[in-house]
Amino acid sequence: MSEQTGKIIIKGVTRDGRKFRPSDWAQRLTTAVARPGPKGRVRFHPKVTMMTKHGVNCVVIDRSLEEEDPMLFEFLTNFARFNNLEVEET
């Protein structure tokens, strides 16, 4: 099994330069792929995180997710594609 390295950053900016709405989209997306934890707390996926880059909300996907959970990886990358969001690979 070959392990992927790097990250995929989905930016909250469309390819034509508009800010993606709603403003809490990154939190909603990471919460959508989270699991319930003890005492009703949310357990975020360890390979899907939020960050702010140059004032833009982003979702960061660890590239290894593609092999570990292809359906989740496809869900996240399709979200970016369907919403015409900028994507950066590192």
Coordinates of C-alpha atoms in Angstrom, one line a residue:
M1 CA 0.0 0.0 0.0
S2 CA 1.5 3.3 -1.0
E3 CA 0.9 6.1 1.5
Q4 CA 0.0 9.5 0.2
T5 CA 1.6 12.5 1.7
G6 CA 0.6 16.1 1.8
K7 CA -2.6 18.1 2.2
I8 CA -5.5 19.3 0.1
I9 CA -6.7 22.8 1.2
I10 CA -10.3 23.8 0.1
K11 CA -10.4 27.5 0.3
G12 CA -13.6 29.6 1.0
V13 CA -13.1 31.5 -2.3
T14 CA -14.7 30.6 -5.6
R15 CA -12.5 30.3 -8.7
D16 CA -13.9 33.6 -9.9
G17 CA -12.7 35.3 -6.7
R18 CA -16.0 35.6 -4.7
K19 CA -16.1 34.8 -1.0
F20 CA -18.0 31.5 -0.4
R21 CA -21.1 31.8 1.7
P22 CA -22.3 31.0 4.3
S23 CA -19.3 32.3 6.3
D24 CA -19.3 29.2 8.6
W25 CA -19.2 26.7 5.7
A26 CA -15.9 25.2 6.9
Q27 CA -17.3 24.5 10.4
R28 CA -20.4 23.0 8.8
L29 CA -18.4 20.8 6.5
T30 CA -16.0 19.5 9.2
T31 CA -19.0 18.9 11.6
A32 CA -20.8 17.0 8.8
V33 CA -18.0 14.4 8.7
A34 CA -17.5 14.3 12.5
R35 CA -18.8 11.6 14.9
P36 CA -20.6 11.8 18.2
G37 CA -18.3 11.4 21.2
P38 CA -18.8 10.9 24.9
K39 CA -21.3 13.1 26.7
G40 CA -22.7 14.4 23.4
R41 CA -19.4 16.1 22.3
V42 CA -18.4 16.2 18.7
R43 CA -15.3 14.2 17.7
F44 CA -13.9 15.8 14.6
H45 CA -12.2 13.6 12.0
P46 CA -8.5 13.7 12.7
K47 CA -7.7 14.0 8.9
V48 CA -10.2 16.8 8.2
T49 CA -9.5 20.1 9.9
M50 CA -10.3 23.8 9.6
M51 CA -7.9 26.7 9.3
T52 CA -7.7 30.3 8.3
K53 CA -5.2 31.2 5.6
H54 CA -4.7 34.9 4.7
G55 CA -8.1 35.6 6.2
V56 CA -10.0 32.9 4.3
N57 CA -11.7 30.0 5.9
C58 CA -10.4 26.7 4.7
V59 CA -10.9 23.0 5.2
V60 CA -7.7 20.9 5.2
I61 CA -7.8 17.2 4.2
D62 CA -4.9 14.9 4.9
R63 CA -4.0 13.2 1.6
S64 CA -3.9 9.8 3.2
L65 CA -7.7 10.0 3.6
E66 CA -8.0 9.1 -0.1
E67 CA -6.8 5.5 0.7
E68 CA -8.2 5.2 4.1
D69 CA -11.7 6.3 3.4
P70 CA -12.3 6.9 -0.4
M71 CA -16.0 7.7 0.0
L72 CA -15.3 10.5 2.5
F73 CA -12.4 11.8 0.4
E74 CA -14.7 11.9 -2.6
F75 CA -17.5 13.6 -0.7
L76 CA -15.1 16.4 0.4
T77 CA -13.4 16.9 -2.9
N78 CA -16.8 16.8 -4.7
F79 CA -18.0 19.6 -2.4
A80 CA -15.2 21.8 -3.6
R81 CA -15.8 20.9 -7.2
F82 CA -19.5 21.4 -7.1
N83 CA -19.2 24.8 -5.4
N84 CA -16.4 25.9 -7.7
L85 CA -14.0 26.5 -4.8
E86 CA -10.3 27.1 -5.1
V87 CA -8.2 24.0 -4.1
E88 CA -4.5 24.0 -3.2
E89 CA -2.4 20.8 -2.9
T90 CA 0.7 20.8 -0.8

